[in-house]
CSV table of C-alpha atoms in Angstrom, one decimal:
chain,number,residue,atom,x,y,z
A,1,UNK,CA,11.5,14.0,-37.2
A,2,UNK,CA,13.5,11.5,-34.5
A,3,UNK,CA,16.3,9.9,-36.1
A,4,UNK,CA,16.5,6.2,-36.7
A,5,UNK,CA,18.8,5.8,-33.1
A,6,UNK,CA,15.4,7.4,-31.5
A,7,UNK,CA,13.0,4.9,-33.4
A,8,UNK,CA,11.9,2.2,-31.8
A,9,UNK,CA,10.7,-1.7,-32.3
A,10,UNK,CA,7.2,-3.0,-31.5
A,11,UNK,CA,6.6,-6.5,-31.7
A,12,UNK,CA,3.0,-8.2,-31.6
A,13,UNK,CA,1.5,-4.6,-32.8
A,14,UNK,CA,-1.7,-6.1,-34.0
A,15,UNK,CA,-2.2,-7.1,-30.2
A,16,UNK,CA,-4.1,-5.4,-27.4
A,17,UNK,CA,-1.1,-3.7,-26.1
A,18,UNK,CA,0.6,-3.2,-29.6
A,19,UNK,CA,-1.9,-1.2,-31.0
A,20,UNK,CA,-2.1,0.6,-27.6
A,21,UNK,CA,1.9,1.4,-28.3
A,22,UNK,CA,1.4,2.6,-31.9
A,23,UNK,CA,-1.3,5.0,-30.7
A,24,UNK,CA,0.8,6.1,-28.2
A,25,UNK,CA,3.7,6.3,-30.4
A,26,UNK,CA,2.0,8.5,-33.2
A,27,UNK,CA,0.5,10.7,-30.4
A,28,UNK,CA,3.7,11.4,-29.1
A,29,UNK,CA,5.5,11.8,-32.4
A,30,UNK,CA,8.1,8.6,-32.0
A,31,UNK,CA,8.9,6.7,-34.8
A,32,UNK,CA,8.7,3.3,-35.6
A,33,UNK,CA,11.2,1.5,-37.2
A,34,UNK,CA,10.3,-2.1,-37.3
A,35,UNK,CA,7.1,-3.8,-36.3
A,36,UNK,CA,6.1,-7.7,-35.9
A,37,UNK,CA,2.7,-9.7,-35.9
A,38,UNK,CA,1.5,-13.4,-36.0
A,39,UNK,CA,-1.4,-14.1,-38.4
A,40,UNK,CA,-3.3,-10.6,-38.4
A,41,UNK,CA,-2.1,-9.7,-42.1
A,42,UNK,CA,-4.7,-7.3,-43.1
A,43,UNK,CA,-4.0,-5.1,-39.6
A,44,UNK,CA,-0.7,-5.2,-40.2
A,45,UNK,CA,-1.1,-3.6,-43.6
A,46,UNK,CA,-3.1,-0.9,-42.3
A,47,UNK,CA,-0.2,-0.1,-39.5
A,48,UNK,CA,2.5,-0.5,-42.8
A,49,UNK,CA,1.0,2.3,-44.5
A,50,UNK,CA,0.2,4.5,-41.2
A,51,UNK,CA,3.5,4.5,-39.6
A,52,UNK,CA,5.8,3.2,-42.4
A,53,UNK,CA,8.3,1.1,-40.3
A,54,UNK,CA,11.3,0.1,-42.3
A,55,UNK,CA,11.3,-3.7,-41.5
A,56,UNK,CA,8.3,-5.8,-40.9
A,57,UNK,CA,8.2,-9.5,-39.8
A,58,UNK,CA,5.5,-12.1,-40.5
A,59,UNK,CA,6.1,-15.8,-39.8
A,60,UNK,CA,4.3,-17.0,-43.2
A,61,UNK,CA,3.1,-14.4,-45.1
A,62,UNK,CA,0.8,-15.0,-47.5
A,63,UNK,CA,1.6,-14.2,-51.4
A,64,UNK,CA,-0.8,-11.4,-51.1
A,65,UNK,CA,0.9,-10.2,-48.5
A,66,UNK,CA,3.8,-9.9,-50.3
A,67,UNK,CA,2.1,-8.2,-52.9
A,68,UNK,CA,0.8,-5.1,-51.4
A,69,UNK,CA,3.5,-4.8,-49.1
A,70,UNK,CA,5.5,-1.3,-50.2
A,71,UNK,CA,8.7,-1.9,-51.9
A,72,UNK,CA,10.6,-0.2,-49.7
A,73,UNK,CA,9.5,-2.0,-46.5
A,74,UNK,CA,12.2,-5.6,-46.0
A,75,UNK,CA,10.1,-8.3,-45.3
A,76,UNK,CA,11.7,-10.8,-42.8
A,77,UNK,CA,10.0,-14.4,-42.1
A,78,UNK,CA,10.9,-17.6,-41.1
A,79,UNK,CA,12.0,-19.4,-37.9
A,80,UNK,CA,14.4,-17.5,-37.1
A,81,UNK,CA,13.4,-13.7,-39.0
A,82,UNK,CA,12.4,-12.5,-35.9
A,83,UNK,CA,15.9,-12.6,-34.4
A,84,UNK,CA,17.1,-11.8,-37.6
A,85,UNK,CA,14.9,-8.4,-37.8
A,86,UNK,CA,16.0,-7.4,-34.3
A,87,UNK,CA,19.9,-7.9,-35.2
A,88,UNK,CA,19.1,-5.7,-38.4
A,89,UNK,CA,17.8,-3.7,-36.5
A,90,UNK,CA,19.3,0.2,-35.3
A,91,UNK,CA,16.8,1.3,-32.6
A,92,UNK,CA,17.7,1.4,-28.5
A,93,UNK,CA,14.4,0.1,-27.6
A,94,UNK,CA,12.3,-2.7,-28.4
A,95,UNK,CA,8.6,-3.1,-26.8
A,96,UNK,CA,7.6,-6.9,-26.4
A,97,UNK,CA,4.4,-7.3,-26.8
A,98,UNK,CA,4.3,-10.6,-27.9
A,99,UNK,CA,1.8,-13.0,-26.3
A,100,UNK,CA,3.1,-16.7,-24.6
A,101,UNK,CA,6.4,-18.2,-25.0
A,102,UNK,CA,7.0,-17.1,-28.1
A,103,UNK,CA,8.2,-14.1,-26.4
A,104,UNK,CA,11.3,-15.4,-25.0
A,105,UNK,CA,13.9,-15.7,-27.5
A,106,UNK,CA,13.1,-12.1,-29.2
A,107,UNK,CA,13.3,-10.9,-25.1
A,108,UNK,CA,16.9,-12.9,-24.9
A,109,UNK,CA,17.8,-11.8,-28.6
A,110,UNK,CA,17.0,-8.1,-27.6
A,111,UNK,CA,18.8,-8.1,-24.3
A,112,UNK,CA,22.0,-9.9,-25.6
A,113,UNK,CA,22.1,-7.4,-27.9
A,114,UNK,CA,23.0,-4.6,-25.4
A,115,UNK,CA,19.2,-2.6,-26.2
A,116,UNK,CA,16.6,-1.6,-23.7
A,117,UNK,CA,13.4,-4.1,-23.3
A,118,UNK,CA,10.1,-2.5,-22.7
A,119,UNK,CA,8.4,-5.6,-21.7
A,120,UNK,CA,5.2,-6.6,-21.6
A,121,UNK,CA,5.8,-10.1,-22.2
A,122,UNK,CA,4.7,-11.7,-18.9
A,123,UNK,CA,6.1,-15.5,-19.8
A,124,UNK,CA,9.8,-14.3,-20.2
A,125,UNK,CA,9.6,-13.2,-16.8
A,126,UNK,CA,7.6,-15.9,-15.8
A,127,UNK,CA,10.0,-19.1,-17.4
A,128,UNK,CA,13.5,-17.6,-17.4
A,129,UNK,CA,13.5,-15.0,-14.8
A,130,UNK,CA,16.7,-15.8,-13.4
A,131,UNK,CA,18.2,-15.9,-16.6
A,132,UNK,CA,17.3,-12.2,-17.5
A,133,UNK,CA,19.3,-8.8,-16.6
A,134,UNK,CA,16.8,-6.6,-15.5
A,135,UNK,CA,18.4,-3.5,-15.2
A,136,UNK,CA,17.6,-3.5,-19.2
A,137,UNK,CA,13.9,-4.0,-18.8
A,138,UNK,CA,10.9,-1.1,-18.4
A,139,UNK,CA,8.1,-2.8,-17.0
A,140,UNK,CA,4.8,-2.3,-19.1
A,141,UNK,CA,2.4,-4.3,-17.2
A,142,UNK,CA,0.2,-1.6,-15.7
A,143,UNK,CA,0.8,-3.6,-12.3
A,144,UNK,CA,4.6,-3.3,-12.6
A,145,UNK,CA,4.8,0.2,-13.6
A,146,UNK,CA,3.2,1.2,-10.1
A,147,UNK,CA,5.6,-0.5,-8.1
A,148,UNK,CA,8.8,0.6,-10.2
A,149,UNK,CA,7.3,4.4,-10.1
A,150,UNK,CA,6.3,4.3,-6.7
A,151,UNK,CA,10.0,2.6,-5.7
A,152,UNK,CA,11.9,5.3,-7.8
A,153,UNK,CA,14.3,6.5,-5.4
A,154,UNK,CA,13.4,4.0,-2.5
A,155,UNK,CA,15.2,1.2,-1.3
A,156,UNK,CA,13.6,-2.5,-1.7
A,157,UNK,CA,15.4,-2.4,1.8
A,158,UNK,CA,12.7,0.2,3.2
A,159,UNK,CA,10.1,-2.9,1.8
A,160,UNK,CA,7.6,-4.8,4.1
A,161,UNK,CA,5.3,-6.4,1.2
A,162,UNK,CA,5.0,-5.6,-2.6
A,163,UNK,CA,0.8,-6.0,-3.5
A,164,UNK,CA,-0.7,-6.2,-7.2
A,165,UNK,CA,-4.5,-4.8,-8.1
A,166,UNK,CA,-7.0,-8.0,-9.4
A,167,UNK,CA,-9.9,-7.0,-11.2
A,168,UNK,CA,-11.4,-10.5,-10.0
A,169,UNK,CA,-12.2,-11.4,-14.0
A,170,UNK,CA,-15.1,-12.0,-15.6
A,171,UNK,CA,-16.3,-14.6,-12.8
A,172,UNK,CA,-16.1,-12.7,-9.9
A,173,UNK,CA,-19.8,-12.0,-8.8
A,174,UNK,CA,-20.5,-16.0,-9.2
A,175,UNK,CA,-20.3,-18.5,-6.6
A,176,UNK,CA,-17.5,-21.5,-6.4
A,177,UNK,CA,-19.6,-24.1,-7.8
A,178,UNK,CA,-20.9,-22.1,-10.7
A,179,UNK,CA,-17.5,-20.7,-12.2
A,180,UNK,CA,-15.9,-24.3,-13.0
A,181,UNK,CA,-19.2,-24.8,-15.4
A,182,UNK,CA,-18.7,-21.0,-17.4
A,183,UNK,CA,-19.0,-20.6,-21.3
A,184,UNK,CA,-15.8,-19.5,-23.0
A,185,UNK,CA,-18.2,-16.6,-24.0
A,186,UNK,CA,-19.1,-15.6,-20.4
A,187,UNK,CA,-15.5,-15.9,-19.6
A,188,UNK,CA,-14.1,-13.0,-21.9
A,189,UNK,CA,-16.4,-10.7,-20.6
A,190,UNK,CA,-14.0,-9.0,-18.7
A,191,UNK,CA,-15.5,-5.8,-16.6
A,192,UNK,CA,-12.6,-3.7,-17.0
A,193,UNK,CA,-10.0,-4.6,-19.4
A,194,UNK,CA,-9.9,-5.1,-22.9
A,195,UNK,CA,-7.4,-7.8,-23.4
A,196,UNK,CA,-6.4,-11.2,-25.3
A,197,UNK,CA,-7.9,-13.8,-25.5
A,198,UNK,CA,-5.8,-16.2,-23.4
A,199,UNK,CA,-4.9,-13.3,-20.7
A,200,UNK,CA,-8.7,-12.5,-20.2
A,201,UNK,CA,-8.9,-16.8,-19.6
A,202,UNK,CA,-6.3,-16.2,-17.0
A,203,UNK,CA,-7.7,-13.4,-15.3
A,204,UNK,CA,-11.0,-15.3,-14.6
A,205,UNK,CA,-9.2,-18.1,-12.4
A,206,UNK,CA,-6.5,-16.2,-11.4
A,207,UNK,CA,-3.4,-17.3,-13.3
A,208,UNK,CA,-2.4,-14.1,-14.6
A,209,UNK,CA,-1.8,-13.1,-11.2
A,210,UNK,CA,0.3,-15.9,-10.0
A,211,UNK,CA,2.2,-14.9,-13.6
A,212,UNK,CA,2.3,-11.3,-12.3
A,213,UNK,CA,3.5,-12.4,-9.2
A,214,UNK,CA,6.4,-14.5,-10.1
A,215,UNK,CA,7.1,-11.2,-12.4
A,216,UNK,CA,7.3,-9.0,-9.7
A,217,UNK,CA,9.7,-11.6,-7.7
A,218,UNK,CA,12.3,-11.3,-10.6
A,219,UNK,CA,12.0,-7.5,-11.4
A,220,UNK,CA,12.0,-6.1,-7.6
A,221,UNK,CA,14.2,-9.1,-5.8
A,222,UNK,CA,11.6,-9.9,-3.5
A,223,UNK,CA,9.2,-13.0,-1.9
A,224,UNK,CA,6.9,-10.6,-0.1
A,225,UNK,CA,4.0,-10.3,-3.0
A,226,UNK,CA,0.6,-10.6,-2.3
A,227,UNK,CA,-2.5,-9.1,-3.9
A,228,UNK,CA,-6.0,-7.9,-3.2
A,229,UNK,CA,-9.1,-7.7,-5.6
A,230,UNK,CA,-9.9,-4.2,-6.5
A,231,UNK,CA,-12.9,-4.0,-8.7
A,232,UNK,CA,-12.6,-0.6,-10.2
A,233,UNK,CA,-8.6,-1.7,-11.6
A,234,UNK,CA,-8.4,2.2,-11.0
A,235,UNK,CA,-5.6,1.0,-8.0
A,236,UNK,CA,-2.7,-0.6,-9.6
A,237,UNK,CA,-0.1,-1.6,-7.3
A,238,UNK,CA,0.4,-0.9,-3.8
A,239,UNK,CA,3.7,-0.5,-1.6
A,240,UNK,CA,4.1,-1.3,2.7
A,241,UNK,CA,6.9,0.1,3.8
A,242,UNK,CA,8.6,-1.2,7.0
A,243,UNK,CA,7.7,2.2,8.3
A,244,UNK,CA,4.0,0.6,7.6
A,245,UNK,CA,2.7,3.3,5.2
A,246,UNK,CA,1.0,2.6,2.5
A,247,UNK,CA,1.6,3.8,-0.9
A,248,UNK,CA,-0.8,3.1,-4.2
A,249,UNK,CA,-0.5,4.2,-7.3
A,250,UNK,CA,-4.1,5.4,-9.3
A,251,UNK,CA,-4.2,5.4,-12.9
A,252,UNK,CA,-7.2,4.8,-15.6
A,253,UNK,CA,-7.6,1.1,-16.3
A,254,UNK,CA,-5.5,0.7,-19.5
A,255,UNK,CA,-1.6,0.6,-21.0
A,256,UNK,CA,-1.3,4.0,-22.8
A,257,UNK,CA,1.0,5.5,-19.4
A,258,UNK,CA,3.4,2.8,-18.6
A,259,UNK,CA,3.2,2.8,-22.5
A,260,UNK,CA,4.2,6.5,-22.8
A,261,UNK,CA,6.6,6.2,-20.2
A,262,UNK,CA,8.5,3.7,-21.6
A,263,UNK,CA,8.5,4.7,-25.8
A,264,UNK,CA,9.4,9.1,-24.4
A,265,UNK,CA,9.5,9.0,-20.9
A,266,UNK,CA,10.1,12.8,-20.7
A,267,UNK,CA,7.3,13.2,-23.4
A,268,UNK,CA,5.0,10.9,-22.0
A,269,UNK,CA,3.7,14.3,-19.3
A,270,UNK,CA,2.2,15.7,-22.6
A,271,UNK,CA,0.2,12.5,-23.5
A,272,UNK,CA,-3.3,14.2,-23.3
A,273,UNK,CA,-4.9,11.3,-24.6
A,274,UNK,CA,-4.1,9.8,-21.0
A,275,UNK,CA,-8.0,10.2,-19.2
A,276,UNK,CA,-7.2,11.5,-15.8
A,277,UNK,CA,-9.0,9.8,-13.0
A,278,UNK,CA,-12.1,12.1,-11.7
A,279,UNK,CA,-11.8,11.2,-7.6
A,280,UNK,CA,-15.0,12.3,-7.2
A,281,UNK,CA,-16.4,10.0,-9.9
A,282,UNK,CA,-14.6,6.9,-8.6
A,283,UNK,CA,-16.7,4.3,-6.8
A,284,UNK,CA,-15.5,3.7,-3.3
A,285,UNK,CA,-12.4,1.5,-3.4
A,286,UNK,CA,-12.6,-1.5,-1.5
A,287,UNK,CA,-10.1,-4.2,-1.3
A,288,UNK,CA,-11.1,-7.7,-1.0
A,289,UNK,CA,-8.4,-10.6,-0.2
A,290,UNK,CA,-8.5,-13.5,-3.1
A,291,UNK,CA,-10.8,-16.1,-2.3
A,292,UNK,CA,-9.3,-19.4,-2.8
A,293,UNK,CA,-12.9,-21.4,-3.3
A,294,UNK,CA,-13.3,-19.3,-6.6
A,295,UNK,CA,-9.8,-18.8,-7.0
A,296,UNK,CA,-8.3,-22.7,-6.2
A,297,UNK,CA,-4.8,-21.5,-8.1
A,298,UNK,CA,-3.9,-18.4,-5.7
A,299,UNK,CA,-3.2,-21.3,-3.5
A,300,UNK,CA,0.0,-21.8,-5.6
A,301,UNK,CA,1.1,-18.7,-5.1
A,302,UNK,CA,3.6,-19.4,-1.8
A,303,UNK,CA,5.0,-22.5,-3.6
A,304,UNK,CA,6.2,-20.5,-6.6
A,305,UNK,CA,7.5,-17.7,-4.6
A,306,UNK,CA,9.4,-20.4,-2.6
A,307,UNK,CA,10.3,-22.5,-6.2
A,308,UNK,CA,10.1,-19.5,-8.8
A,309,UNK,CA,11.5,-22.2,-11.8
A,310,UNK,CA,8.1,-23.8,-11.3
A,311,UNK,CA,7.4,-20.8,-13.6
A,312,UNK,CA,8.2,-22.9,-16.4
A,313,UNK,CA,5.7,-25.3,-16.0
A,314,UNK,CA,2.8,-23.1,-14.9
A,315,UNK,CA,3.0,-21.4,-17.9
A,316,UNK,CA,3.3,-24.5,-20.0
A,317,UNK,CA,0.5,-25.8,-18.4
A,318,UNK,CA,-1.7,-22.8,-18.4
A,319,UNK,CA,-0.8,-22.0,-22.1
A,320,UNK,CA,-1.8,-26.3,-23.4
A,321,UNK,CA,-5.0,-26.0,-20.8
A,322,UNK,CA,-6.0,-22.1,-22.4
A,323,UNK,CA,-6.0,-24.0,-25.7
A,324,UNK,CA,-8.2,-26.7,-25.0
A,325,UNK,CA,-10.7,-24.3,-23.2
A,326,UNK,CA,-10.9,-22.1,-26.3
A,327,UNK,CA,-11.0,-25.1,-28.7
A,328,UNK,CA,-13.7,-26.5,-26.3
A,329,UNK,CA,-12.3,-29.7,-25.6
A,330,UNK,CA,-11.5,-29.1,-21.5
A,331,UNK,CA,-14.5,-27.0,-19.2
A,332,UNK,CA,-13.1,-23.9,-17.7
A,333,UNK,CA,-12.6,-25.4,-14.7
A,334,UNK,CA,-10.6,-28.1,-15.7
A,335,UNK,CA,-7.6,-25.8,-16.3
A,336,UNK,CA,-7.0,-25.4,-12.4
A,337,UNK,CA,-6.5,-29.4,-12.5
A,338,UNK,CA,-4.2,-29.4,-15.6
A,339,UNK,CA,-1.7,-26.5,-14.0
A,340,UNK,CA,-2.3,-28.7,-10.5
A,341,UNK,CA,-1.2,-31.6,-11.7
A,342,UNK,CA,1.6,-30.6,-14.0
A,343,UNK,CA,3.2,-28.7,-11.0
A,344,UNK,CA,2.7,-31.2,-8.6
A,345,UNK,CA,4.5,-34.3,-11.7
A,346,UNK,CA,7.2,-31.3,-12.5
A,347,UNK,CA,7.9,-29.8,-9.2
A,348,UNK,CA,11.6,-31.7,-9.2
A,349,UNK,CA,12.2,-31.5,-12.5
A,350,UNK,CA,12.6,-27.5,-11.9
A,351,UNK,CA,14.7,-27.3,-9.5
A,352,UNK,CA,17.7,-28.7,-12.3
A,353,UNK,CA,17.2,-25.9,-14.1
A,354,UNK,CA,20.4,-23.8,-15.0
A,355,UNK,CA,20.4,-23.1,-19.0
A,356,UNK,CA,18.4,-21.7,-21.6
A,357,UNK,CA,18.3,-25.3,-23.1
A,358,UNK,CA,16.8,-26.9,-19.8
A,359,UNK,CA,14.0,-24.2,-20.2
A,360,UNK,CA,13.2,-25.4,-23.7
A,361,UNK,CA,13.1,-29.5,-23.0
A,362,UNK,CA,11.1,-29.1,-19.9
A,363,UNK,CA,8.6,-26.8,-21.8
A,364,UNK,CA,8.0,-29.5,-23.8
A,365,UNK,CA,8.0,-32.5,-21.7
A,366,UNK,CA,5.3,-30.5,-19.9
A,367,UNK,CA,3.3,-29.7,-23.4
A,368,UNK,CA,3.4,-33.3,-24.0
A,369,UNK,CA,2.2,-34.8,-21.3
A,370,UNK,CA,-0.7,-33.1,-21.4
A,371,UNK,CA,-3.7,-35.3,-22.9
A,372,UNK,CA,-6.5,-33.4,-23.8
C-alpha cells in the first residue's frame, strides 16, 4: 500500500479526464487521498466507496449527500473548501482537472503550496500564464505531453516551430456557410474524443486550439506554434528542429498515458490498459493546414501569440458565449462574433495586467458586457 506522502489529489473526478485518472490510478495501484467534483453527487458516491479518499469536496452538498457519505470521509464545502481541502491536504501531487476558470485559484493554491501540478486545466494556462511557475507543472493535455516527451533532453534552443494535432471537431466535413447554422446536438458529435461539453463546443470552431496554443507559449517559452488538422488524433504533437527534422509523437486518441505518466511516471510502462497503436491499421495520416473560412477564430491565433494576456478575455468570452449556445439563446456561429468583439473592446485593457487581482476584475468586466 503507498503511503499517504505517495497519495495523490484529483479534482473534477466526475469529469472526462477525472474518471480517466481514477481508472488509471486504481490500475496502477496509487492511492487517492482527496477528490473534488461540482454537481455530479451520485458519481461522486460511487468513486467514495471505490477508492475511499480521505477528504472529499462538494460546493453545496445536498443533505442526502451528507447522509450516505462514510463517517470517516471530512466533507469540505463552501467558497473557499476547495483551498481549504488542498491546505489539509498531505499528498505531492494534485491533478487539475477542473473545467473553466474555476480552475485557477485551486492551480495557484496548489502551486503556492510548494506541490507538483498535474494540469489539465487549460484556462489557468490560458488567463494567468505569466503568473504561474511552470517548472511545478506536468502537462496532461495529450497535446502537451508530446511536445514535453519529445523535448526531454533537447534544448527549446535547437527549436524551429512547436505544432499541436486538431481533430477538426464535429464540423469538419461541412462547408463554411453550413457550420455557423449547426444544432448543439450535431456539434458534440465529436469523431474522435469523448470530452465535455464546453471543450467539444470549442473543438468545432477551433477555440480549444487557440487555448492550446496560448498553453504551449507559457509551458515551452516560445511564439513559434502552429497546428495542422489530423483526422485520426492518432498524431499528437509535432517538433521542427532548426536542423529541419521532424519529430511526432503517436499515441491512441485519449488521456490514460500523459495520465499514467504524470500519477507513477515509472509505473506508467506497465499500464497495459494503454491500446498500442496497430501501424498497419492506421489510416494514412494526412495533415491539412486550418482553414480560416470554417475556422474564422484561428485567425486570432498570431495576435494572442503577440498579446498572450488577451488570454483572459478569450476565455471569458468563449466561456459567456459556450453558455448561451448550450442554453440555446446564441447560434453556434455567433460565438466567433462574441470572442471577436470582446477581444477587439479588451485588447488594451490586457496589456495593464500585472496581478492576480487585475485577472479577476477584467474577467468580469468581460462576463458583463456580454448581452445575450
Amino acid at each position: 500500500m503507498s503511503s499517504l506522502s505517495e497519495a495523490v489529489v484529483i479534482l473534477g473526478s466526475t469529469g472526462s479526464i477525472g474518471t480517466q485518472a481514477l481508472e488509471v490510478a486504481q490500475l496502477l495501484g496509487v492511492r487517492l487521498e482527496a477528490l473534488s467534483a461540482g454537481r455530479n453527487e451520485e458519481l461522486l458516491l460511487q468513486q467514495i466507496h471505490a477508492h475511499k479518499p480521505q477528504k472529499v469536496f462538494l460546493p453545496q452538498p445536498s443533505r442526502a449527500f451528507v447522509q450516505a457519505l462514510p463517517k470517516e470521509v471530512v466533507l469540505f464545502q463552501g467558497t473557499h473548501g476547495l483551498e481549504e481541502m488542498l491546505g489539509a491536504c498531505c499528498s505531492h501531487l494534485v491533478l487539475n482537472a477542473l473545467s473553466g476558470f474555476a480552475g485557477l485559484q485551486p492551480t495557484l493554491s496548489t502551486l503556492q503550496q510548494g506541490k507538483t501540478l498535474a494540469l489539465a486545466n487549460k484556462e489557468s494556462l490560458v488567463v494567468a500564464g505569466w503568473l504561474l511557475p511552470t517548472q511545478n507543472m506536468i502537462p496532461i493535455d495529450s497535446e502537451h505531453f508530446g511536445l514535453w516527451s519529445l523535448l526531454k533532453q533537447r534544448s527549446i534552443s535547437e527549436v524551429q516551430t512547436l505544432y499541436l494535432g486538431a481533430s477538426g471537431g464535429a464540423l469538419r466535413d461541412l462547408d463554411p456557410e453550413q457550420i455557423p447554422h449547426q444544432s448543439l446536438e450535431k456539434v458534440l458529435k465529436h469523431p474522435n474524443w469523448s470530452m465535455g461539453m464546453h471543450i467539444t463546443i470549442n473543438a468545432a470552431n477551433m477555440l480549444n486550439k487557440l487555448f492550446e496554443v496560448l498553453e504551449t507559449r507559457w509551458l515551452f517559452g516560445i511564439s513559434a506554434i502552429d497546428a495542422y488538422i489530423e483526422r485520426t488524433s492518432s498524431v499528437h504533437a509535432l517538433v521542427r528542429f532548426k536542423d529541419q527534422s521532424l519529430h511526432a509523437q503517436l499515441a491512441t486518441p485519449d488521456m490514460k498515458l500523459p495520465i499514467a505518466h504524470a500519477l507513477a511516471p515509472k509505473l506508467a510502462p506497465k499500464l497495459a490498459s494503454i491500446a498500442p497503436l496497430d501501424l498497419c491499421a492506421l489510416p494514412p495520416l494526412r495533415f491539412e493546414p486550418i482553414d480560416t473560412r470554417k475556422y474564422p477564430l484561428w485567425a486570432l491565433k498570431d495576435t494572442l501569440l503577440q498579446n498572450p494576456k488577451l488570454g483572459v478575455v478569450l476565455n471569458a468570452s468563449a466561456e459567456a458565449a459556450c453558455q448561451a449556445f448550450i442554453e440555446g439563446k446564441i447560434a453556434f456561429g455567433q460565438i466567433v462574433q462574441v470572442v471577436e468583439q470582446s477581444l477587439a473592446r479588451f485588447e488594451s485593457a490586457c496589456r495593464g495586467l500585472s496581478h492576480l487581482e487585475d485577472i479577476y476584475h477584467l474577467d468580469a468586466q468581460v462576463r458583463a458586457s456580454i448581452a445575450v
